Coordinates of C-alpha atoms and ligand atoms in Angstrom, one line a residue:
M497 CA -0.8 -124.1 -42.7
T498 CA -0.5 -127.9 -42.3
D499 CA -0.2 -129.7 -39.1
S500 CA 2.7 -128.8 -36.8
T501 CA 5.8 -130.8 -37.6
L502 CA 7.1 -130.4 -34.0
G503 CA 8.5 -133.6 -32.6
F504 CA 10.2 -134.5 -29.4
R505 CA 12.4 -137.5 -28.6
L506 CA 13.4 -138.2 -25.0
L507 CA 16.9 -139.7 -25.3
N508 CA 18.1 -140.0 -21.7
K509 CA 16.9 -139.4 -18.1
D510 CA 19.1 -138.8 -15.1
G511 CA 16.8 -138.3 -12.1
A512 CA 14.2 -135.9 -13.3
A513 CA 16.7 -134.2 -15.7
R514 CA 16.0 -134.9 -19.3
R515 CA 18.1 -135.1 -22.5
G516 CA 16.0 -134.8 -25.6
E517 CA 15.7 -133.6 -29.2
V518 CA 13.0 -131.2 -30.5
T519 CA 12.4 -131.3 -34.2
T520 CA 11.1 -128.1 -35.9
P521 CA 10.6 -127.0 -39.5
H522 CA 14.1 -125.3 -39.3
G523 CA 16.0 -128.1 -37.7
V524 CA 16.7 -130.0 -34.5
I525 CA 17.3 -128.6 -31.1
Q526 CA 19.3 -130.6 -28.5
T527 CA 17.8 -130.2 -25.1
P528 CA 18.1 -129.0 -22.4
C529 CA 18.7 -125.8 -24.3
F530 CA 19.0 -122.1 -23.6
M531 CA 17.5 -119.6 -26.2
P532 CA 19.2 -116.2 -26.5
V533 CA 16.7 -113.4 -26.8
G534 CA 16.7 -111.4 -30.1
T535 CA 14.0 -108.9 -29.1
R536 CA 13.6 -106.9 -32.3
G537 CA 15.1 -109.5 -34.7
A538 CA 18.6 -109.2 -33.4
V539 CA 20.4 -110.4 -30.3
K540 CA 21.7 -107.0 -29.2
S541 CA 25.3 -106.2 -30.2
L542 CA 25.8 -109.5 -32.0
T543 CA 25.5 -110.6 -35.6
Q544 CA 23.9 -113.8 -36.8
R545 CA 27.4 -115.1 -37.7
D546 CA 28.4 -114.6 -34.0
L547 CA 25.4 -116.6 -33.0
L548 CA 26.4 -119.4 -35.4
D549 CA 30.0 -119.4 -34.1
L550 CA 28.5 -119.8 -30.6
D551 CA 26.5 -122.7 -31.9
T552 CA 23.2 -121.1 -30.9
Q553 CA 20.5 -123.6 -31.7
I554 CA 17.4 -121.4 -31.5
I555 CA 16.7 -117.7 -30.8
L556 CA 13.7 -115.9 -29.4
G557 CA 11.9 -113.0 -31.1
N558 CA 9.5 -110.6 -29.4
T559 CA 6.0 -110.4 -30.9
Y560 CA 5.2 -107.0 -29.3
H561 CA 8.3 -105.3 -30.7
L562 CA 8.1 -106.8 -34.2
Y563 CA 4.4 -106.1 -34.4
L564 CA 4.9 -102.4 -33.6
R565 CA 8.0 -102.1 -35.7
P566 CA 8.5 -103.0 -38.6
G567 CA 5.1 -104.8 -38.5
D568 CA 4.2 -108.4 -39.0
G569 CA 2.7 -107.6 -42.4
L570 CA 5.9 -106.2 -43.7
I571 CA 7.9 -109.2 -42.4
A572 CA 5.4 -111.6 -44.0
R573 CA 5.8 -109.9 -47.3
C574 CA 9.6 -110.2 -46.9
G575 CA 9.1 -114.0 -46.6
G576 CA 8.8 -114.3 -42.8
L577 CA 11.1 -113.6 -39.9
H578 CA 13.8 -116.2 -40.9
A579 CA 14.2 -114.7 -44.3
F580 CA 13.9 -111.1 -43.0
I581 CA 16.7 -111.5 -40.4
G582 CA 18.9 -114.0 -42.3
W583 CA 18.6 -116.8 -39.7
D584 CA 17.7 -120.3 -40.9
R585 CA 17.7 -122.1 -37.6
P586 CA 14.7 -122.3 -35.3
I587 CA 13.0 -119.3 -33.9
L588 CA 10.5 -119.1 -31.0
T589 CA 8.2 -116.0 -30.7
D590 CA 6.6 -115.0 -27.4
S591 CA 3.0 -113.7 -27.4
G592 CA 3.8 -110.1 -26.6
G593 CA 1.8 -110.3 -23.4
Y594 CA 4.7 -109.8 -21.1
Q595 CA 5.8 -106.6 -22.9
V596 CA 2.3 -105.2 -22.9
F597 CA 2.4 -105.6 -19.1
S598 CA 5.9 -104.2 -18.6
L599 CA 6.4 -101.7 -21.4
A600 CA 3.2 -100.3 -22.8
A601 CA 2.4 -96.7 -21.7
M602 CA -1.2 -97.7 -20.8
R603 CA -2.9 -101.1 -20.7
R604 CA -6.4 -102.3 -20.1
I605 CA -7.3 -105.9 -19.8
K606 CA -10.7 -106.9 -21.2
E607 CA -12.2 -110.3 -21.9
E608 CA -11.6 -109.6 -25.6
G609 CA -7.9 -109.0 -25.1
A610 CA -5.3 -106.5 -23.9
E611 CA -5.6 -102.9 -25.0
F612 CA -2.5 -100.7 -24.8
R613 CA -0.7 -97.6 -26.1
S614 CA 2.6 -98.2 -27.9
H615 CA 5.7 -97.2 -26.0
L616 CA 7.0 -95.9 -29.3
D617 CA 4.4 -93.3 -30.4
G618 CA 1.4 -93.6 -28.0
S619 CA -0.9 -95.2 -30.7
L620 CA -3.7 -97.4 -29.4
H621 CA -3.6 -101.1 -30.1
M622 CA -5.6 -104.2 -29.1
L623 CA -3.9 -107.6 -28.9
T624 CA -6.4 -110.4 -28.7
P625 CA -5.6 -114.2 -28.5
E626 CA -6.6 -114.5 -32.2
R627 CA -4.6 -111.5 -33.3
V628 CA -1.5 -112.7 -31.5
T629 CA -1.9 -116.0 -33.2
D630 CA -2.2 -114.3 -36.6
I631 CA 0.8 -112.1 -36.0
Q632 CA 3.0 -115.1 -35.1
A633 CA 1.7 -117.0 -38.2
Q634 CA 2.8 -114.0 -40.3
L635 CA 6.2 -113.9 -38.6
G636 CA 6.5 -117.6 -39.2
S637 CA 8.4 -118.6 -36.1
D638 CA 8.8 -122.4 -35.5
I639 CA 7.2 -122.1 -32.0
A640 CA 4.4 -119.6 -31.3
M641 CA 3.2 -118.9 -27.7
V642 CA -0.4 -118.2 -26.8
L643 CA -1.4 -114.8 -25.3
D644 CA -1.6 -115.1 -21.5
E645 CA -2.4 -112.6 -18.8
C646 CA 0.9 -111.9 -17.1
M647 CA 1.5 -110.6 -13.6
A648 CA 4.2 -108.0 -13.4
S649 CA 4.9 -109.0 -9.8
P650 CA 3.8 -111.8 -7.4
A651 CA 0.1 -111.6 -7.1
G652 CA -2.3 -112.6 -4.3
P653 CA -4.4 -115.8 -4.7
D654 CA -7.5 -114.1 -6.0
A655 CA -5.7 -112.1 -8.7
A656 CA -3.6 -115.1 -9.6
R657 CA -6.8 -117.2 -10.0
D658 CA -8.5 -114.6 -12.2
A659 CA -5.5 -114.3 -14.4
M660 CA -5.0 -118.0 -14.7
Q661 CA -8.7 -118.6 -15.6
R662 CA -8.6 -115.8 -18.2
S663 CA -5.4 -117.2 -19.6
V664 CA -7.1 -120.6 -20.0
R665 CA -10.1 -118.9 -21.9
W666 CA -7.6 -117.0 -24.1
A667 CA -5.6 -120.2 -24.7
R668 CA -8.7 -121.9 -26.0
R669 CA -9.4 -119.0 -28.4
A670 CA -5.7 -118.9 -29.6
R671 CA -5.8 -122.7 -30.2
D672 CA -9.1 -122.5 -32.2
R673 CA -7.6 -119.7 -34.3
Q674 CA -4.3 -121.7 -34.9
L675 CA -6.3 -124.8 -36.0
Q676 CA -8.4 -122.6 -38.3
L677 CA -5.3 -121.3 -40.0
R678 CA -3.9 -124.8 -40.3
H679 CA -7.0 -126.5 -41.7
D680 CA -9.1 -123.8 -43.3
A681 CA -6.6 -121.1 -44.4
A682 CA -9.1 -119.9 -47.1
S683 CA -11.3 -118.6 -44.3
A684 CA -8.6 -116.1 -43.1
P685 CA -7.2 -114.7 -46.4
E686 CA -5.9 -111.7 -44.5
V687 CA -3.3 -113.8 -42.8
L688 CA -0.1 -114.7 -44.8
V689 CA 1.2 -117.9 -43.2
T690 CA 4.9 -117.9 -43.7
N691 CA 5.9 -121.1 -41.9
P692 CA 3.5 -124.0 -42.4
G693 CA 4.2 -126.5 -39.6
Q694 CA 4.5 -123.8 -36.9
A695 CA 3.9 -125.3 -33.4
Q696 CA 1.9 -123.6 -30.7
F697 CA 2.7 -123.9 -27.0
G698 CA 0.2 -123.4 -24.2
I699 CA 1.3 -121.6 -21.0
I700 CA 0.7 -122.7 -17.4
Q701 CA -0.1 -119.8 -15.1
G702 CA -1.3 -119.7 -11.4
G703 CA 1.3 -117.7 -9.6
V704 CA 3.0 -119.3 -6.7
C705 CA 0.0 -121.4 -5.6
P706 CA 0.4 -125.1 -6.3
E707 CA -3.4 -125.8 -6.5
L708 CA -3.8 -123.1 -9.2
R709 CA -0.9 -124.5 -11.1
T710 CA -2.4 -127.9 -11.0
E711 CA -5.8 -126.5 -12.2
S712 CA -4.0 -124.5 -15.0
V713 CA -2.2 -127.7 -16.2
Q714 CA -5.4 -129.7 -16.3
A715 CA -7.3 -127.0 -18.2
T716 CA -4.5 -126.3 -20.7
L717 CA -3.9 -130.0 -21.3
D718 CA -7.6 -130.3 -22.1
I719 CA -7.2 -127.8 -24.8
G720 CA -4.2 -129.6 -26.2
F721 CA -1.0 -128.0 -27.6
E722 CA 2.1 -129.3 -29.2
A723 CA 3.9 -128.5 -25.9
Y724 CA 3.7 -126.5 -22.7
A725 CA 5.5 -123.7 -21.0
I726 CA 5.5 -122.5 -17.4
G727 CA 4.9 -118.8 -17.2
G728 CA 4.5 -116.1 -14.6
L729 CA 7.7 -116.9 -12.7
S730 CA 10.9 -114.9 -12.1
V731 CA 8.7 -111.8 -11.4
G732 CA 10.2 -111.1 -8.0
E733 CA 9.3 -114.1 -5.9
P734 CA 12.0 -115.7 -3.8
V735 CA 14.1 -118.1 -5.9
E736 CA 13.3 -121.0 -3.6
V737 CA 9.6 -120.4 -4.2
M738 CA 10.2 -120.4 -8.0
Y739 CA 12.1 -123.7 -7.7
D740 CA 9.2 -125.2 -5.7
V741 CA 6.6 -124.1 -8.3
V742 CA 8.7 -125.6 -11.1
G743 CA 9.2 -128.8 -9.1
H744 CA 5.5 -129.0 -8.6
T745 CA 4.4 -128.1 -12.1
A746 CA 6.9 -129.8 -14.5
P747 CA 6.1 -133.4 -13.5
L748 CA 2.4 -132.7 -14.2
L749 CA 3.3 -131.9 -17.9
P750 CA 3.4 -134.7 -20.5
E751 CA 6.6 -136.7 -20.4
D752 CA 6.7 -136.9 -24.2
R753 CA 6.6 -133.1 -24.9
P754 CA 9.3 -130.5 -24.3
R755 CA 8.8 -128.2 -21.2
Y756 CA 9.7 -124.6 -21.4
L757 CA 10.4 -122.3 -18.4
M758 CA 9.8 -118.8 -19.6
G759 CA 12.1 -115.9 -18.7
T760 CA 14.5 -117.6 -16.3
G761 CA 17.3 -117.2 -15.3
M762 CA 20.5 -117.0 -13.5
P763 CA 23.2 -119.6 -14.3
D764 CA 22.4 -121.6 -11.2
D765 CA 18.7 -121.5 -12.1
L766 CA 19.4 -123.5 -15.3
L767 CA 20.9 -126.4 -13.3
E768 CA 18.2 -126.3 -10.6
C769 CA 15.4 -126.2 -13.1
V770 CA 16.9 -128.9 -15.4
A771 CA 17.0 -131.0 -12.2
R772 CA 13.2 -130.5 -11.9
G773 CA 12.5 -131.6 -15.5
I774 CA 12.8 -128.4 -17.7
D775 CA 14.0 -128.6 -21.3
L776 CA 13.9 -125.1 -22.7
F777 CA 15.0 -121.7 -21.2
D778 CA 15.2 -118.1 -22.3
C779 CA 16.3 -115.0 -20.5
V780 CA 17.6 -111.5 -21.4
L781 CA 20.0 -111.7 -18.4
P782 CA 23.3 -112.8 -20.2
T783 CA 23.0 -110.2 -22.9
R784 CA 21.5 -107.4 -20.8
N785 CA 24.1 -107.8 -18.0
A786 CA 26.8 -107.9 -20.7
R787 CA 25.8 -104.5 -21.9
N788 CA 25.8 -103.3 -18.3
G789 CA 29.4 -104.5 -17.8
Q790 CA 28.6 -107.7 -15.8
L791 CA 30.4 -110.8 -17.0
L792 CA 28.9 -114.1 -15.7
T793 CA 31.7 -116.5 -15.1
S794 CA 32.1 -120.0 -13.7
R795 CA 32.8 -118.4 -10.3
G796 CA 30.1 -115.8 -10.4
P797 CA 29.4 -112.3 -11.7
L798 CA 32.3 -110.1 -12.4
V799 CA 31.7 -106.3 -12.6
I800 CA 34.2 -105.2 -15.2
K801 CA 34.2 -101.5 -14.4
N802 CA 35.7 -102.1 -10.9
A803 CA 39.1 -100.3 -10.4
R804 CA 40.7 -103.5 -9.3
Y805 CA 40.6 -104.7 -12.9
A806 CA 42.4 -101.6 -14.3
E807 CA 45.7 -103.4 -14.8
D808 CA 44.5 -107.0 -14.6
M809 CA 45.8 -108.9 -17.6
A810 CA 44.0 -112.1 -16.8
P811 CA 41.0 -113.1 -19.0
P812 CA 37.6 -112.5 -17.6
D813 CA 37.1 -116.3 -16.9
P814 CA 40.3 -118.4 -16.9
D815 CA 38.2 -121.5 -17.4
C816 CA 36.4 -120.1 -20.5
A817 CA 37.3 -120.9 -24.1
C818 CA 35.2 -118.2 -25.7
Y819 CA 36.7 -115.7 -28.2
T820 CA 36.7 -112.9 -25.6
C821 CA 38.5 -114.9 -22.9
R822 CA 41.0 -116.3 -25.4
H823 CA 42.1 -112.9 -26.7
F824 CA 41.4 -110.1 -24.2
S825 CA 42.2 -109.1 -20.7
R826 CA 40.0 -107.7 -17.9
A827 CA 42.1 -104.5 -18.2
Y828 CA 41.2 -104.1 -21.9
L829 CA 37.5 -104.9 -21.4
R830 CA 37.3 -102.5 -18.5
H831 CA 38.8 -99.8 -20.7
L832 CA 36.3 -100.5 -23.5
F833 CA 33.4 -100.4 -21.1
I834 CA 34.4 -97.1 -19.4
A835 CA 35.2 -95.5 -22.8
G836 CA 31.7 -96.4 -24.0
E837 CA 33.1 -98.4 -27.0
M838 CA 30.4 -100.5 -28.7
T839 CA 32.9 -103.4 -28.8
A840 CA 32.5 -103.7 -25.0
A841 CA 28.9 -104.8 -25.5
T842 CA 29.8 -107.3 -28.2
L843 CA 32.8 -108.9 -26.4
N844 CA 30.9 -109.1 -23.1
S845 CA 27.8 -110.6 -24.8
L846 CA 29.9 -113.2 -26.6
H847 CA 31.4 -114.3 -23.3
N848 CA 28.1 -114.4 -21.4
L849 CA 26.3 -116.3 -24.1
H850 CA 29.2 -118.7 -24.5
F851 CA 29.1 -119.3 -20.8
Y852 CA 25.3 -120.1 -20.9
L853 CA 25.5 -122.3 -24.0
D854 CA 28.5 -124.1 -22.7
T855 CA 26.8 -124.7 -19.4
M856 CA 23.9 -126.3 -21.3
R857 CA 26.3 -128.4 -23.3
R858 CA 27.9 -129.7 -20.1
I859 CA 24.4 -130.4 -18.7
R860 CA 23.4 -132.4 -21.7
E861 CA 26.6 -134.4 -21.6
A862 CA 26.2 -135.1 -17.8
I863 CA 22.7 -136.3 -18.3
V864 CA 23.8 -138.8 -20.9
F865 CA 26.6 -140.1 -18.7
G866 CA 24.4 -140.2 -15.6
S867 CA 26.6 -137.6 -13.8
F868 CA 24.2 -134.7 -13.7
E869 CA 24.0 -134.6 -9.9
K870 CA 27.7 -134.4 -9.7
L871 CA 27.8 -131.5 -12.1
R872 CA 25.0 -129.7 -10.2
L873 CA 26.9 -130.1 -6.9
E874 CA 30.2 -128.9 -8.5
F875 CA 28.4 -125.9 -10.0
R876 CA 26.8 -125.1 -6.6
Q877 CA 30.2 -125.2 -4.9
T878 CA 32.0 -123.1 -7.5
Y879 CA 29.4 -120.5 -8.6
S880 CA 28.3 -117.7 -6.3
R881 CA 25.6 -115.1 -7.0
R882 CA 27.7 -112.5 -5.2
P883 CA 30.0 -110.5 -7.4
Q884 CA 33.6 -111.7 -7.3
I885 CA 36.2 -109.8 -5.4
Ligands
ZN926 ZN1 34.7 -116.2 -22.0

């Protein structure tokens, strides 16, 4: 592996909102940007062609799932994740830590790493900071995340401090391993690096405590990564607390690197966190809610199975230009969902992702024209988290 080719150009600022460009080995990402989640090498119910039609700039893959099945060794022998899944735009892979905490049948955190039983077959595994770095080097994502200790729900200050400090120690080990793979690949012949130039992001932890967040930023910046993410949020804390932590942490991160808020959020979260200086987002919400029959529209969530839509020939969102809204009615989408047709998941996911990606496009445009605050206010007035009636 050679040095990372990740670059970042800050193009415009509007308040704390930033318009930028991230350069990766597989192309440029315009930020602020939302990354659809392709857990097991696929964004559920969609094809890669659908993602291109939506003008998806980058997708996320889950290290935990791909490591267990089909295995990072197999993917590396097939040329890496891009070749394996037929996607030549950028990919970010998470560290797998969050899935170990939320999915594994059993987990035990040791200083060495996280030991767990697979949710697939109960087999015993150990993910260490080094191993997670190797797995992602074999997957060949453009952006790799370090292994961190995740909290499944908001933790008390002592637990948050312990997890933050362990995450820092793990981040140091992950970085050392990444630099070893880059500069002395011969010393790790068992690792097949499929994407020279892969970047590695550090993760800021510290729960909802501002002092711990500040400490985590200082310690993680001391290690030094291509860029930094804010982790450990959207785990059940009140949304205003999440905004406060982001508002505290983002300005502490380097101005000349992209900032990634992990696992957030609702459509209004995107605007509120861009307003606090975030550049990259991911969340399963648009695709997961689509499969559960919830369409996210410019006015708020729409639960398609409701009887009131049975003969409603209006599109899901009259203000949306997506394939689903241009061609199909609420009545038809309700029928597909209730009948259990697979097409329901596809059409709903196309709409929800279009809504997210289009919102990001409007955000980028507004920052360039200096009208981001106006857009934020309009969105706040139109969008409601309560389901539409
Ligand atoms: Zn639509």
